[in-house]
Amino acid sequence: MELTEALFAYRPVLATGFGIAALLALILRARMNAFAALLLVSIFSALAAGMAPNDAFETLSKGMGGTLGFIATVIGLGALFGAILQASGALDALASKLSSQSSFKSNQWKIAGIGLLASTPVFFDVALIILAPLILTMAHDRLKPAMSLGLPLMAGLAVGHAFLPPTPGPIAIAELIGAELGWVILFGAIVGGIALAVSGPLFTAYLDRRSRMPIGAPAFDFETSTDHSEEEKPKPGRAIILITLPLVLILLGTLADVLQDGLLKYLLEIIGHPFSALLIACGASWWLLHPKTPQGRKLLSDALARSFEPTGAVILVTGAGGAFKQVLVDTGAGEQIANAALGVGFGPLLAGYVLAVILRLAQGSSTVAMITSAGLTAPIVAMADLTAPQLGLVAIAIAAGATTGSHVNDSGFWLVGRVFGITPGETLRTWTVSTTLISVVGFLMCIILYASLSLF
């Protein structure tokens, strides 16, 4: 009788546990689309927890709509922003300028920085395809393995993809756990910078010194951005200014919270909102990088038209993650999970990181891992009564966990091998280790910063 009562009392959390197991099975075994799998598991978990059908579907609608109201807009504006930078040749100009006159070791650090900047407005795989020809050419000219520059580049891309908005992952985490985007950007830059140094140039130097860097045999027909005439080539400095512009504006919007009411606070709250910041960045990019020739204008117009193609799947998966989170809240499963985690000493920081690591290793997609683990961590966060800076660090810890151990179930793993012509074993010894270093170093930095906050 006691067992029956216990099972009934913990019905919501048991339903969630079976739901997560089903989610992993659907994605890994059945190869189901992540959006459909998340939505199906959300429905199953809600019904299995005892919700009436109408209530279950209302919960899904509320969760999906509430999440996408903010995120879809930001992802859409970020896609437009990235399309302008890509089609105008601004990223190519930046990469060529920074790497034209430097020693090879200096180039490794510069390429890492280029990767970090390029990944904030452009998806990882797109940025890799854009910049890989430059990397291969530079390495060939210096008679070095392509991965000696490729690894720092990809570390920068991975760090930017995980830690710095307007990429979808950190935005989704911030929205799901209620973190302010300004704090996410601030701590993402600090944590990401250190993680990038260790996982990129320093790890590359370690492999080079011990002659463990794979030579590879790159043979890939890259789709590079269209050539621009000398008159049309953007100035590299403009690319840096434009990429950092929305990040600075969002940070200013966060700082407005400490100001007294007045005109300055009013203006900062307007320009510092992610919607306004990205709109301003898009407008400035269009004004500064708009081609002067009819051919250039057509190419840019075509790029803008195609810019939303890769965002649809991300937006839908993010919305389904929001629906799953709402199921946890409305069924009471989230509260039970939070109490259990807190009872065994798993605070929000550790819980978010561990959940993200497990989900990343199990199903491969860092974005799915971020969204799902953020939804599971949200109830723990709600019960912990965290400050805004602490919430920002929890978001970064989740992002760090979702970056770990890119391996054979991650499409990016195979893209890296294809681009640089290395074997799966060589990819595991380089790229997989690099992403694991990003995760571990990132989480350690989160712990240090989280502990430091308690001193003030």
Coordinates of C-alpha atoms in Angstrom, one line a residue:
M1 CA 0.0 0.0 0.0
E2 CA 2.8 2.4 0.9
L3 CA 4.6 1.6 -2.4
T4 CA 1.4 2.4 -4.3
E5 CA 1.0 5.7 -2.5
A6 CA 4.6 6.6 -3.1
L7 CA 4.3 5.8 -6.8
F8 CA 1.1 7.9 -7.0
A9 CA 2.7 10.8 -5.1
Y10 CA 5.8 10.8 -7.4
R11 CA 3.8 10.1 -10.6
P12 CA 4.8 13.4 -12.2
V13 CA 8.5 12.9 -11.7
L14 CA 8.3 9.2 -12.8
A15 CA 6.5 10.3 -15.9
T16 CA 9.2 12.8 -16.6
G17 CA 11.9 10.2 -16.1
F18 CA 10.2 7.9 -18.6
G19 CA 9.7 10.8 -20.9
I20 CA 13.4 11.7 -21.0
A21 CA 14.4 8.1 -21.6
A22 CA 11.8 8.0 -24.4
L23 CA 13.3 11.3 -25.8
L24 CA 16.8 9.8 -26.0
A25 CA 15.5 6.6 -27.6
L26 CA 13.5 8.5 -30.2
I27 CA 16.4 10.7 -31.2
L28 CA 19.2 8.1 -30.9
R29 CA 17.5 4.9 -32.0
A30 CA 14.6 5.9 -34.1
R31 CA 16.4 8.9 -35.5
M32 CA 13.3 11.0 -35.1
N33 CA 13.5 14.7 -35.7
A34 CA 14.3 16.6 -32.4
F35 CA 11.2 18.9 -32.7
A36 CA 8.8 16.0 -33.2
A37 CA 10.5 14.0 -30.4
L38 CA 10.4 16.8 -27.9
L39 CA 6.7 17.6 -28.7
L40 CA 5.7 13.9 -28.5
V41 CA 7.5 13.4 -25.2
S42 CA 5.9 16.6 -23.8
I43 CA 2.5 15.2 -24.6
F44 CA 3.3 11.8 -23.1
S45 CA 4.8 13.3 -19.9
A46 CA 1.8 15.5 -19.3
L47 CA -0.8 12.8 -19.8
A48 CA 1.3 10.2 -17.9
A49 CA 1.5 12.7 -15.0
G50 CA -2.3 12.8 -14.8
M51 CA -3.2 15.9 -16.7
A52 CA -6.5 15.9 -18.6
P53 CA -6.0 16.0 -22.4
N54 CA -7.3 19.6 -22.8
D55 CA -5.1 20.8 -20.0
A56 CA -2.1 19.0 -21.4
F57 CA -2.4 20.6 -24.8
E58 CA -3.1 24.0 -23.3
T59 CA 0.1 23.6 -21.3
L60 CA 2.0 22.8 -24.5
S61 CA 0.6 25.8 -26.3
K62 CA 1.4 28.1 -23.4
G63 CA 5.0 26.8 -23.1
M64 CA 5.7 27.0 -26.8
G65 CA 4.1 30.4 -27.3
G66 CA 5.7 31.9 -24.2
T67 CA 9.2 30.8 -25.2
L68 CA 9.0 31.7 -28.9
G69 CA 7.5 35.2 -28.3
F70 CA 11.0 36.3 -27.4
I71 CA 13.4 33.8 -28.9
A72 CA 12.0 33.6 -32.4
T73 CA 12.4 37.3 -32.8
V74 CA 16.0 37.3 -31.6
I75 CA 16.9 34.3 -33.8
G76 CA 15.3 35.9 -36.8
L77 CA 17.1 39.2 -36.4
G78 CA 20.4 37.4 -35.7
A79 CA 19.9 35.5 -39.0
L80 CA 19.5 38.7 -40.9
F81 CA 22.5 40.2 -39.2
G82 CA 24.7 37.2 -40.0
A83 CA 23.5 37.1 -43.6
I84 CA 24.6 40.7 -44.2
L85 CA 28.1 40.1 -42.6
Q86 CA 28.5 36.9 -44.6
A87 CA 27.3 38.1 -48.0
S88 CA 29.1 41.4 -47.9
G89 CA 32.5 39.7 -47.4
A90 CA 33.0 41.4 -44.0
L91 CA 34.0 38.1 -42.3
D92 CA 36.5 37.2 -45.0
A93 CA 38.0 40.7 -44.9
L94 CA 38.4 40.5 -41.1
A95 CA 40.0 37.1 -41.3
S96 CA 42.4 38.0 -44.1
K97 CA 43.5 41.2 -42.4
L98 CA 44.2 39.8 -39.0
S99 CA 46.2 36.8 -40.4
S100 CA 48.1 38.5 -43.3
Q101 CA 51.2 39.7 -41.4
S102 CA 51.9 37.6 -38.3
S103 CA 53.9 34.7 -37.1
F104 CA 52.2 31.3 -37.2
K105 CA 51.7 31.2 -33.4
S106 CA 50.3 34.7 -33.4
N107 CA 47.9 33.6 -36.2
Q108 CA 46.6 30.8 -34.0
W109 CA 45.5 33.3 -31.4
K110 CA 44.1 35.6 -34.0
I111 CA 42.2 32.8 -35.7
A112 CA 40.7 31.8 -32.4
G113 CA 39.5 35.4 -32.0
I114 CA 38.1 35.4 -35.5
G115 CA 36.2 32.2 -34.7
L116 CA 34.7 33.8 -31.6
L117 CA 33.6 36.9 -33.4
A118 CA 32.3 35.0 -36.5
S119 CA 30.2 32.6 -34.5
T120 CA 28.0 35.1 -32.7
P121 CA 26.0 36.2 -35.8
V122 CA 26.6 33.0 -37.9
F123 CA 25.9 29.3 -37.1
F124 CA 28.9 27.1 -36.3
D125 CA 28.8 25.0 -39.5
V126 CA 28.2 28.1 -41.7
A127 CA 31.1 30.0 -40.2
L128 CA 33.4 26.9 -40.5
I129 CA 32.5 26.6 -44.2
I130 CA 33.1 30.3 -44.8
L131 CA 36.5 30.5 -43.0
A132 CA 37.9 27.0 -43.8
P133 CA 39.4 28.0 -47.2
L134 CA 41.4 30.7 -45.5
I135 CA 42.7 28.3 -42.9
L136 CA 43.7 25.7 -45.5
T137 CA 45.5 28.3 -47.6
M138 CA 47.4 29.8 -44.7
A139 CA 48.4 26.4 -43.4
H140 CA 49.6 25.3 -46.9
D141 CA 51.6 28.5 -47.3
R142 CA 53.4 27.8 -44.0
L143 CA 53.7 24.1 -44.6
K144 CA 51.8 23.3 -41.5
P145 CA 49.0 20.8 -40.7
A146 CA 45.6 22.5 -41.4
M147 CA 44.4 21.5 -37.9
S148 CA 47.1 23.7 -36.4
L149 CA 44.9 26.6 -37.4
G150 CA 41.6 24.7 -37.7
L151 CA 41.5 23.7 -34.0
P152 CA 41.9 27.3 -32.7
L153 CA 39.2 28.4 -35.2
M154 CA 36.8 25.7 -34.2
A155 CA 37.4 26.3 -30.5
G156 CA 36.5 30.0 -31.1
L157 CA 33.4 29.0 -33.0
A158 CA 32.3 26.5 -30.3
V159 CA 32.8 29.0 -27.5
G160 CA 30.9 31.7 -29.4
H161 CA 28.1 29.3 -30.2
A162 CA 27.7 28.2 -26.6
F163 CA 28.3 31.3 -24.5
L164 CA 27.6 34.5 -26.5
P165 CA 24.2 35.7 -27.8
P166 CA 22.7 36.2 -30.3
T167 CA 23.3 32.5 -31.0
P168 CA 20.2 30.5 -30.1
G169 CA 21.6 28.3 -27.3
P170 CA 22.4 30.9 -24.6
I171 CA 19.3 32.9 -25.5
A172 CA 17.1 29.9 -25.0
I173 CA 18.8 29.1 -21.7
A174 CA 18.4 32.6 -20.4
E175 CA 14.7 32.7 -21.4
L176 CA 13.9 29.3 -19.9
I177 CA 15.6 29.9 -16.5
G178 CA 14.8 33.7 -16.3
A179 CA 18.3 35.0 -16.6
E180 CA 19.1 38.5 -17.8
L181 CA 20.8 38.5 -21.2
G182 CA 23.3 41.2 -20.2
W183 CA 24.7 39.0 -17.3
V184 CA 24.8 36.0 -19.7
I185 CA 26.9 38.1 -22.2
L186 CA 29.2 39.5 -19.5
F187 CA 29.9 36.1 -17.9
G188 CA 29.9 34.3 -21.2
A189 CA 32.7 36.7 -22.4
I190 CA 34.8 36.1 -19.3
V191 CA 34.3 32.4 -19.0
G192 CA 34.4 31.8 -22.8
G193 CA 37.6 33.8 -23.2
I194 CA 39.5 31.6 -20.7
A195 CA 38.0 28.4 -22.0
L196 CA 38.9 29.5 -25.6
A197 CA 42.6 30.1 -24.6
V198 CA 42.9 26.7 -23.1
S199 CA 41.0 24.6 -25.6
G200 CA 42.2 26.5 -28.7
P201 CA 45.8 28.0 -29.0
L202 CA 47.2 26.4 -25.8
F203 CA 45.9 22.9 -26.6
T204 CA 47.0 23.3 -30.2
A205 CA 50.5 24.3 -29.1
Y206 CA 50.6 21.2 -26.8
L207 CA 49.8 18.9 -29.7
D208 CA 52.2 20.6 -32.1
R209 CA 55.1 20.3 -29.6
R210 CA 54.5 16.6 -29.2
S211 CA 54.0 16.1 -33.0
R212 CA 50.5 14.8 -32.3
M213 CA 48.7 17.1 -34.6
P214 CA 47.1 15.1 -37.5
I215 CA 48.3 16.1 -41.0
G216 CA 45.0 15.3 -42.7
A217 CA 44.2 15.4 -46.4
P218 CA 41.7 18.2 -46.9
A219 CA 39.7 17.7 -50.1
F220 CA 36.5 19.6 -50.0
D221 CA 34.8 21.9 -52.5
F222 CA 34.0 24.8 -50.3
E223 CA 31.2 27.3 -51.0
T224 CA 32.9 30.5 -50.3
S225 CA 31.4 33.9 -50.3
T226 CA 31.3 35.7 -53.6
D227 CA 34.4 37.6 -54.6
H228 CA 34.2 41.3 -54.2
S229 CA 36.0 44.0 -56.2
E230 CA 38.7 46.0 -54.4
E231 CA 36.3 48.9 -54.2
E232 CA 33.6 46.8 -52.6
K233 CA 35.7 44.9 -50.1
P234 CA 34.5 45.9 -46.5
K235 CA 37.1 47.3 -44.1
P236 CA 37.9 44.7 -41.4
G237 CA 37.5 47.3 -38.6
R238 CA 33.8 47.7 -39.6
A239 CA 33.3 44.0 -39.1
I240 CA 34.6 44.1 -35.6
I241 CA 32.6 47.1 -34.7
L242 CA 29.4 45.7 -36.1
I243 CA 29.8 42.3 -34.5
T244 CA 30.4 43.8 -31.0
L245 CA 27.7 46.5 -31.4
P246 CA 24.7 44.5 -30.3
L247 CA 26.6 42.9 -27.4
V248 CA 27.6 46.3 -26.1
L249 CA 24.1 47.7 -26.4
I250 CA 22.6 44.7 -24.5
L251 CA 25.2 45.2 -21.8
L252 CA 24.3 48.9 -21.5
G253 CA 20.6 47.9 -21.2
T254 CA 21.5 45.7 -18.3
L255 CA 23.5 48.4 -16.6
A256 CA 20.4 50.7 -16.9
D257 CA 18.9 48.7 -14.0
V258 CA 21.2 50.4 -11.5
L259 CA 20.5 53.9 -12.7
Q260 CA 17.9 56.2 -11.3
D261 CA 14.8 57.0 -13.3
G262 CA 15.4 59.6 -16.0
L263 CA 16.1 60.2 -19.6
L264 CA 19.4 58.2 -19.7
K265 CA 17.8 55.1 -18.1
Y266 CA 14.9 55.4 -20.5
L267 CA 17.1 55.5 -23.6
L268 CA 19.4 52.7 -22.4
E269 CA 16.4 50.5 -21.7
I270 CA 15.2 51.1 -25.3
I271 CA 18.5 50.5 -27.1
G272 CA 19.6 47.8 -24.8
H273 CA 16.7 45.5 -25.3
P274 CA 17.8 42.5 -27.5
F275 CA 15.2 43.4 -30.1
S276 CA 16.4 47.0 -30.5
A277 CA 20.1 46.1 -30.2
L278 CA 19.8 43.6 -33.1
L279 CA 17.7 45.9 -35.2
I280 CA 20.3 48.6 -34.7
A281 CA 23.1 46.2 -35.7
C282 CA 21.2 45.1 -38.8
G283 CA 20.5 48.7 -39.8
A284 CA 24.2 49.7 -39.2
S285 CA 25.4 46.6 -41.2
W286 CA 23.1 47.4 -44.1
W287 CA 24.2 51.0 -44.1
L288 CA 28.0 50.4 -43.8
L289 CA 28.2 47.2 -45.9
H290 CA 25.5 47.6 -48.5
P291 CA 27.1 46.9 -52.0
K292 CA 27.4 49.6 -54.5
T293 CA 27.0 47.5 -57.7
P294 CA 23.8 45.9 -59.0
Q295 CA 25.4 42.4 -58.8
G296 CA 26.5 42.9 -55.2
R297 CA 23.0 44.1 -54.2
K298 CA 21.4 41.1 -55.8
L299 CA 23.8 38.7 -54.0
L300 CA 23.0 40.4 -50.7
S301 CA 19.3 40.3 -51.4
D302 CA 19.5 36.6 -52.2
A303 CA 21.5 36.0 -49.0
L304 CA 18.9 37.7 -46.9
A305 CA 16.1 35.7 -48.5
R306 CA 18.0 32.5 -47.6
S307 CA 19.0 33.6 -44.1
F308 CA 15.9 32.1 -42.5
E309 CA 16.3 28.6 -43.9
P310 CA 18.6 27.3 -41.2
T311 CA 16.7 29.0 -38.4
G312 CA 13.4 27.3 -38.8
A313 CA 14.5 24.0 -37.2
V314 CA 16.2 25.8 -34.3
I315 CA 13.2 27.9 -33.6
L316 CA 10.8 24.9 -33.6
V317 CA 13.1 22.8 -31.4
T318 CA 13.5 25.7 -29.0
G319 CA 9.7 26.1 -28.8
A320 CA 9.2 22.4 -28.1
G321 CA 11.8 22.7 -25.3
G322 CA 9.7 25.5 -23.8
A323 CA 6.6 23.3 -24.0
F324 CA 8.5 20.5 -22.2
K325 CA 9.6 22.9 -19.5
Q326 CA 6.0 24.1 -19.0
V327 CA 4.9 20.5 -18.6
L328 CA 7.4 20.1 -15.8
V329 CA 6.0 23.3 -14.1
D330 CA 2.3 22.5 -14.5
T331 CA 2.5 18.8 -13.5
G332 CA 4.6 19.5 -10.4
A333 CA 7.4 17.3 -11.7
G334 CA 9.8 20.2 -11.7
E335 CA 9.2 20.9 -8.0
Q336 CA 9.8 17.3 -7.2
I337 CA 13.0 17.2 -9.2
A338 CA 14.1 20.4 -7.6
N339 CA 13.5 19.1 -4.1
A340 CA 15.4 15.9 -4.9
A341 CA 18.4 17.7 -6.4
L342 CA 18.6 20.1 -3.5
G343 CA 18.2 17.2 -1.1
V344 CA 21.3 15.5 -2.4
G345 CA 23.3 18.7 -2.5
F346 CA 22.9 19.4 -6.2
G347 CA 22.5 23.2 -6.4
P348 CA 21.4 24.9 -9.6
L349 CA 24.9 25.3 -11.0
L350 CA 25.9 21.7 -10.6
A351 CA 22.5 20.3 -11.6
G352 CA 22.4 22.3 -14.8
Y353 CA 25.9 21.4 -15.8
V354 CA 25.5 17.6 -15.1
L355 CA 22.2 17.4 -16.9
A356 CA 23.6 19.2 -19.9
V357 CA 26.6 16.9 -20.0
I358 CA 24.5 13.8 -19.9
L359 CA 22.1 15.0 -22.6
R360 CA 24.9 16.2 -24.9
L361 CA 26.8 12.9 -24.7
A362 CA 23.6 10.9 -25.2
Q363 CA 22.1 12.6 -28.2
G364 CA 24.8 14.8 -29.8
S365 CA 23.0 18.2 -30.3
S366 CA 24.4 20.9 -28.1
T367 CA 21.3 23.1 -28.8
V368 CA 18.9 20.3 -27.7
A369 CA 21.0 19.6 -24.6
M370 CA 21.0 23.3 -23.7
I371 CA 17.2 23.6 -24.1
T372 CA 16.2 20.4 -22.4
S373 CA 18.6 20.8 -19.5
A374 CA 17.6 24.4 -19.0
G375 CA 14.0 23.3 -18.8
L376 CA 14.9 20.6 -16.2
T377 CA 17.0 23.1 -14.2
A378 CA 14.4 25.9 -14.2
P379 CA 12.4 24.5 -11.2
I380 CA 15.6 24.1 -9.2
V381 CA 16.5 27.7 -10.0
A382 CA 13.1 28.9 -9.0
M383 CA 13.4 27.3 -5.6
A384 CA 17.0 28.6 -5.0
D385 CA 16.1 32.3 -5.0
L386 CA 19.2 33.3 -7.0
T387 CA 20.4 36.8 -7.8
A388 CA 20.6 38.1 -11.4
P389 CA 24.4 37.5 -11.6
Q390 CA 24.0 34.0 -10.2
L391 CA 21.3 33.2 -12.8
G392 CA 23.7 34.4 -15.5
L393 CA 26.4 32.0 -14.2
V394 CA 23.9 29.1 -14.1
A395 CA 23.1 29.8 -17.8
I396 CA 26.7 29.7 -18.7
A397 CA 27.3 26.5 -16.7
I398 CA 24.4 24.8 -18.7
A399 CA 26.0 26.1 -21.9
A400 CA 29.4 24.7 -20.8
G401 CA 27.9 21.3 -20.1
A402 CA 26.1 21.2 -23.5
T403 CA 29.4 21.8 -25.3
T404 CA 31.3 18.8 -23.9
G405 CA 32.5 15.8 -25.8
S406 CA 31.4 16.3 -29.5
H407 CA 31.6 12.7 -30.8
V408 CA 30.1 10.4 -33.4
N409 CA 26.5 11.3 -32.7
D410 CA 27.1 15.0 -33.4
S411 CA 26.9 16.2 -37.0
G412 CA 29.6 18.7 -36.3
F413 CA 32.0 15.9 -35.5
W414 CA 31.7 14.5 -39.0
L415 CA 31.8 18.0 -40.6
V416 CA 35.2 18.7 -38.9
G417 CA 36.6 15.4 -40.2
R418 CA 35.4 16.1 -43.7
V419 CA 36.7 19.6 -43.9
F420 CA 40.2 18.8 -42.6
G421 CA 40.5 15.3 -44.0
I422 CA 41.2 13.5 -40.8
T423 CA 40.0 10.2 -39.5
P424 CA 37.3 9.7 -36.8
G425 CA 40.1 8.6 -34.4
E426 CA 42.1 11.8 -35.1
T427 CA 38.9 13.9 -34.7
L428 CA 38.3 12.3 -31.3
R429 CA 41.9 13.1 -30.2
T430 CA 41.7 16.7 -31.3
W431 CA 38.2 18.2 -31.7
T432 CA 36.5 16.0 -29.1
V433 CA 39.2 16.8 -26.5
S434 CA 39.0 20.5 -27.4
T435 CA 35.2 20.6 -26.8
T436 CA 35.7 18.7 -23.5
L437 CA 38.3 21.3 -22.4
I438 CA 35.8 24.1 -23.2
S439 CA 33.2 22.4 -21.0
V440 CA 35.5 21.6 -18.0
V441 CA 37.4 24.9 -18.0
G442 CA 34.1 26.8 -18.5
F443 CA 32.4 25.0 -15.5
L444 CA 35.4 25.5 -13.3
M445 CA 35.4 29.3 -14.1
C446 CA 31.6 29.3 -13.3
I447 CA 32.3 27.8 -9.9
I448 CA 35.0 30.4 -9.1
L449 CA 32.9 33.3 -10.2
Y450 CA 29.8 31.9 -8.4
A451 CA 31.8 31.6 -5.2
S452 CA 33.2 35.1 -5.7
L453 CA 29.8 36.6 -5.8
S454 CA 29.1 35.4 -2.3
L455 CA 32.0 37.6 -1.1
F456 CA 30.3 40.8 -2.2

